[in-house]
Every structure is written in structure tokens, then in C-alpha cells.
Amino acid sequence: MKLEKVRPMEIETRSFEIITEELGDTPLVPGTELIVKRCIHTSADFDYAKNLCFSEKAVDQALQAIREGACIVTDTQMAKAGINKRALARYGGEVFCFMSDEDVMAEAKKNGTTRAVASMDKAAAMEKKLIFAIGNAPTALIRLYELIRENKIRPELIIGVPVGFVNVVQSKELIMEAGVPYIVAKGRKGGSNIAACICNALLYMLNNDRGI
């Protein structure tokens, strides 16, 4: 087996070259290429070239929201940790995850719901432009759908990429019918790393930083 000789600072660049080569003529929606390639880079899974779905102008709308100071709400501390908070702060945004908050845990217990549901309710009370990055809990997507239908929240973007088996596919389909901008990974695949990856791809596009 012959190993490639690649200097440490060139590994990411070479990775994206390989991704581009292996994608070949696979059609990608114009303007979404960086997001798709970064999801593949994060996961080594080329299925994201086909299962990532974007509402019309979702990327442009998300970029504008970030420029206007939108904050990001995640459903896991892992996703929060993975998002480039310094890049987001350049525009006045912050990253929030309410899953471990005492009031969220108490509300979930009181109502017999998941903490993800209670987290979405807490986010809905914020007077901020919000992007939701959901990589774990389909119940968070279902609650967002309900809140949208009840006119209690109007997200700037929903990144719907929970991974798993129970209500995962259905929750993603609900978001695609909610009438708000979305980036959704159809099917069972996704995860907190993918949710953070998509957020970072948007930030890199804005900052012309590592936009490979």
C-alpha cells in the first residue's frame, strides 16, 4: 500500500480535492456545494450529496440572518461545542443550548415531555433572530413544527439533521412542510457533528475562511 505524502497543513485541502474528484458529475444545487462537501468531509459519507435538501434560497436567507445578528440554538452540547462561536460573534450572534438548564429539565418533567421539547419552548420566548441546528432530537423538530403552526416562532432557518430511527424521517418531513427556510438531511442519517458542520460551512462562506 502506497501512502500519500501530504504535509499537515495540506491535509484538509487534499481531502477536499479527493471529495471533488469522487463526486465527479454528481449534480449539486448551485450555492450549496460547500455545505455538501463539508458534510462529506465531516462524515466520509457521500450520501449527503443526495440526501441534503435545501428550501429555495435557504442559504442566502441564512447568510443574511447571520449578518443581521441571528443566534443559533442547538439540541446538544456537542453541536454547541462544534460551532465556530468566534466567527458567529463577528456578527453579534451567540450559540445556545438549553438542554441542561434547570428550568428546562423541570418543565420537561412537569409536562411529561422531552428536554428537547422544553428547550424549543424556551427558545420560542427569546426575542432574537434564531437559526435552529437540530442533530439529535426529532422531538425538537416536531415541537418547532407545532410552534410555527401556532405562530409562536418564525425561525430564520432550521437545520434538521437528527440521526436515528424513531420519528426521525417523519420529523424531517414535517420541517420541509413548515413553510420556513430549511436544510434537511432526508432519511435516518445526520448527527450533532453534521448540524455543527452545516453551521460552520455557512460561517465560512460569510468570512471567506477555509472556503475550500
Tab-separated table of C-alpha atoms in Angstrom:
chain	number	residue	atom	x	y	z
A	1	MET	CA	0.000	0.000	0.000
A	2	LYS	CA	1.404	3.371	-1.040
A	3	LEU	CA	0.768	6.281	1.330
A	4	GLU	CA	0.303	9.823	0.098
A	5	LYS	CA	2.935	12.272	1.249
A	6	VAL	CA	0.923	15.232	2.485
A	7	ARG	CA	2.138	17.966	4.797
A	8	PRO	CA	-0.072	18.545	7.873
A	9	MET	CA	-1.286	21.945	6.680
A	10	GLU	CA	-2.305	20.442	3.332
A	11	ILE	CA	-4.412	17.535	4.625
A	12	GLU	CA	-7.735	19.390	4.545
A	13	THR	CA	-7.058	20.799	1.080
A	14	ARG	CA	-6.168	17.342	-0.211
A	15	SER	CA	-9.286	15.892	1.418
A	16	PHE	CA	-11.486	18.329	-0.473
A	17	GLU	CA	-9.675	17.553	-3.705
A	18	ILE	CA	-10.494	13.870	-3.211
A	19	ILE	CA	-14.119	14.682	-2.388
A	20	THR	CA	-14.439	16.776	-5.539
A	21	GLU	CA	-12.854	14.041	-7.640
A	22	GLU	CA	-15.115	11.328	-6.239
A	23	LEU	CA	-18.251	13.443	-6.607
A	24	GLY	CA	-17.490	13.669	-10.315
A	25	ASP	CA	-20.602	14.736	-12.191
A	26	THR	CA	-22.947	14.338	-9.220
A	27	PRO	CA	-25.349	17.288	-9.537
A	28	LEU	CA	-25.380	19.708	-6.593
A	29	VAL	CA	-27.697	22.664	-6.135
A	30	PRO	CA	-25.742	25.831	-7.046
A	31	GLY	CA	-24.677	27.682	-3.911
A	32	THR	CA	-24.853	24.609	-1.687
A	33	GLU	CA	-21.644	22.910	-2.810
A	34	LEU	CA	-19.524	23.957	0.169
A	35	ILE	CA	-22.124	22.768	2.637
A	36	VAL	CA	-22.468	19.390	0.955
A	37	LYS	CA	-18.718	18.901	0.668
A	38	ARG	CA	-18.161	19.822	4.315
A	39	CYS	CA	-20.790	17.303	5.418
A	40	ILE	CA	-18.988	14.660	3.371
A	41	HIS	CA	-15.653	15.797	4.822
A	42	THR	CA	-17.035	15.501	8.362
A	43	SER	CA	-18.620	12.092	7.874
A	44	ALA	CA	-16.801	10.474	4.911
A	45	ASP	CA	-20.325	9.694	3.705
A	46	PHE	CA	-21.097	10.613	0.100
A	47	ASP	CA	-24.819	10.014	0.648
A	48	TYR	CA	-25.023	13.643	1.770
A	49	ALA	CA	-24.596	14.657	-1.858
A	50	LYS	CA	-28.056	13.200	-2.450
A	51	ASN	CA	-29.919	13.382	0.841
A	52	LEU	CA	-29.260	17.016	1.809
A	53	CYS	CA	-32.315	19.053	0.835
A	54	PHE	CA	-32.446	22.841	0.709
A	55	SER	CA	-35.521	25.035	0.560
A	56	GLU	CA	-35.402	27.710	-2.116
A	57	LYS	CA	-32.877	30.443	-1.226
A	58	ALA	CA	-32.256	28.813	2.177
A	59	VAL	CA	-28.522	29.500	2.058
A	60	ASP	CA	-28.915	33.152	1.046
A	61	GLN	CA	-31.552	33.704	3.717
A	62	ALA	CA	-29.394	32.067	6.373
A	63	LEU	CA	-26.351	34.134	5.456
A	64	GLN	CA	-28.387	37.321	5.635
A	65	ALA	CA	-29.804	36.328	9.022
A	66	ILE	CA	-26.298	35.746	10.382
A	67	ARG	CA	-25.194	39.136	9.050
A	68	GLU	CA	-28.106	40.641	10.977
A	69	GLY	CA	-27.020	39.032	14.252
A	70	ALA	CA	-29.022	35.798	14.303
A	71	CYS	CA	-28.244	33.379	17.113
A	72	ILE	CA	-28.053	29.594	16.823
A	73	VAL	CA	-29.972	27.204	19.087
A	74	THR	CA	-28.825	23.589	19.201
A	75	ASP	CA	-30.245	20.476	20.830
A	76	THR	CA	-26.924	19.118	22.133
A	77	GLN	CA	-23.886	20.449	23.929
A	78	MET	CA	-21.808	18.581	21.344
A	79	ALA	CA	-23.229	20.638	18.492
A	80	LYS	CA	-22.782	23.821	20.508
A	81	ALA	CA	-19.145	22.932	21.176
A	82	GLY	CA	-18.524	22.271	17.493
A	83	ILE	CA	-19.838	25.570	16.141
A	84	ASN	CA	-17.306	28.334	15.496
A	85	LYS	CA	-18.578	30.803	18.070
A	86	ARG	CA	-15.863	33.360	17.355
A	87	ALA	CA	-16.895	33.567	13.700
A	88	LEU	CA	-20.552	33.950	14.678
A	89	ALA	CA	-19.715	36.625	17.232
A	90	ARG	CA	-18.305	38.822	14.463
A	91	TYR	CA	-21.913	39.488	13.521
A	92	GLY	CA	-23.272	39.722	17.058
A	93	GLY	CA	-24.639	36.184	17.268
A	94	GLU	CA	-24.345	33.609	20.048
A	95	VAL	CA	-24.857	29.856	20.306
A	96	PHE	CA	-27.327	28.473	22.834
A	97	CYS	CA	-28.139	25.002	24.117
A	98	PHE	CA	-30.762	24.848	26.847
A	99	MET	CA	-30.803	21.079	27.329
A	100	SER	CA	-29.009	21.162	30.702
A	101	ASP	CA	-30.830	24.196	32.091
A	102	GLU	CA	-32.638	23.516	35.366
A	103	ASP	CA	-35.817	25.255	34.242
A	104	VAL	CA	-35.884	23.166	31.049
A	105	MET	CA	-35.445	19.923	32.990
A	106	ALA	CA	-38.168	20.942	35.433
A	107	GLU	CA	-40.570	21.924	32.643
A	108	ALA	CA	-39.977	18.663	30.797
A	109	LYS	CA	-40.652	16.652	33.952
A	110	LYS	CA	-43.760	18.667	34.761
A	111	ASN	CA	-45.257	18.250	31.294
A	112	GLY	CA	-44.044	14.719	30.632
A	113	THR	CA	-42.130	15.794	27.543
A	114	THR	CA	-38.519	15.575	26.446
A	115	ARG	CA	-35.968	18.220	27.367
A	116	ALA	CA	-35.654	18.925	23.659
A	117	VAL	CA	-39.323	19.955	23.549
A	118	ALA	CA	-38.901	22.189	26.602
A	119	SER	CA	-35.768	23.671	25.020
A	120	MET	CA	-37.691	24.679	21.917
A	121	ASP	CA	-40.352	26.319	24.082
A	122	LYS	CA	-37.666	28.280	25.894
A	123	ALA	CA	-36.117	29.347	22.590
A	124	ALA	CA	-39.505	30.484	21.303
A	125	ALA	CA	-39.649	33.010	24.143
A	126	MET	CA	-36.402	34.661	23.045
A	127	GLU	CA	-36.730	37.961	21.233
A	128	LYS	CA	-33.959	37.196	18.746
A	129	LYS	CA	-33.497	36.053	15.181
A	130	LEU	CA	-32.902	32.328	15.515
A	131	ILE	CA	-31.356	29.542	13.484
A	132	PHE	CA	-32.038	26.053	14.851
A	133	ALA	CA	-29.405	23.337	14.418
A	134	ILE	CA	-31.015	20.042	15.403
A	135	GLY	CA	-28.795	16.977	15.126
A	136	ASN	CA	-30.141	14.618	17.751
A	137	ALA	CA	-33.757	15.037	18.831
A	138	PRO	CA	-36.652	14.541	16.398
A	139	THR	CA	-38.949	15.742	19.188
A	140	ALA	CA	-37.279	19.149	18.851
A	141	LEU	CA	-38.231	19.294	15.164
A	142	ILE	CA	-41.773	18.173	15.892
A	143	ARG	CA	-42.152	20.870	18.549
A	144	LEU	CA	-40.720	23.500	16.205
A	145	TYR	CA	-43.293	22.496	13.602
A	146	GLU	CA	-46.055	22.913	16.180
A	147	LEU	CA	-44.735	26.296	17.333
A	148	ILE	CA	-44.543	27.516	13.743
A	149	ARG	CA	-48.120	26.396	13.068
A	150	GLU	CA	-49.218	28.200	16.243
A	151	ASN	CA	-47.447	31.383	15.052
A	152	LYS	CA	-45.287	31.383	18.183
A	153	ILE	CA	-41.985	31.335	16.331
A	154	ARG	CA	-40.614	32.097	12.876
A	155	PRO	CA	-37.083	30.653	12.529
A	156	GLU	CA	-34.644	32.189	10.086
A	157	LEU	CA	-33.505	28.641	9.245
A	158	ILE	CA	-33.998	25.128	10.573
A	159	ILE	CA	-31.126	22.701	10.119
A	160	GLY	CA	-32.915	19.391	10.568
A	161	VAL	CA	-30.405	16.567	10.706
A	162	PRO	CA	-31.243	14.322	13.690
A	163	VAL	CA	-29.875	10.797	13.423
A	164	GLY	CA	-31.769	7.686	14.445
A	165	PHE	CA	-34.840	5.555	13.901
A	166	VAL	CA	-37.881	6.702	15.920
A	167	ASN	CA	-39.783	9.544	14.198
A	168	VAL	CA	-36.563	10.803	12.613
A	169	VAL	CA	-37.723	10.587	8.998
A	170	GLN	CA	-41.192	11.892	9.836
A	171	SER	CA	-39.912	14.877	11.832
A	172	LYS	CA	-37.683	15.955	8.953
A	173	GLU	CA	-40.581	15.747	6.529
A	174	LEU	CA	-42.662	17.959	8.824
A	175	ILE	CA	-39.982	20.660	8.742
A	176	MET	CA	-39.935	20.518	4.955
A	177	GLU	CA	-43.663	21.325	5.061
A	178	ALA	CA	-43.460	24.054	7.727
A	179	GLY	CA	-43.066	26.998	5.365
A	180	VAL	CA	-39.736	28.222	6.750
A	181	PRO	CA	-36.202	28.023	5.304
A	182	TYR	CA	-34.610	24.634	5.925
A	183	ILE	CA	-31.611	22.437	5.327
A	184	VAL	CA	-32.650	18.833	5.973
A	185	ALA	CA	-30.841	15.523	5.657
A	186	LYS	CA	-33.600	13.223	4.424
A	187	GLY	CA	-33.650	9.738	5.869
A	188	ARG	CA	-32.070	8.437	9.054
A	189	LYS	CA	-28.610	9.954	8.745
A	190	GLY	CA	-27.326	13.068	10.488
A	191	GLY	CA	-26.000	13.879	13.922
A	192	SER	CA	-24.709	16.709	16.097
A	193	ASN	CA	-21.469	16.799	14.118
A	194	ILE	CA	-23.416	17.348	10.893
A	195	ALA	CA	-25.541	20.083	12.491
A	196	ALA	CA	-22.395	21.913	13.623
A	197	CYS	CA	-20.727	21.291	10.275
A	198	ILE	CA	-23.551	22.994	8.371
A	199	CYS	CA	-23.436	25.996	10.713
A	200	ASN	CA	-19.694	26.300	10.214
A	201	ALA	CA	-19.997	25.974	6.454
A	202	LEU	CA	-22.362	28.965	6.460
A	203	LEU	CA	-19.946	30.935	8.621
A	204	TYR	CA	-17.004	30.058	6.371
A	205	MET	CA	-18.991	31.241	3.362
A	206	LEU	CA	-19.547	34.596	5.052
A	207	ASN	CA	-15.991	35.031	6.233
A	208	ASN	CA	-14.268	33.656	3.115
A	209	ASP	CA	-12.378	31.480	5.570
A	210	ARG	CA	-11.461	27.878	4.736
A	211	GLY	CA	-13.993	28.004	1.920
A	212	ILE	CA	-12.473	25.046	0.124
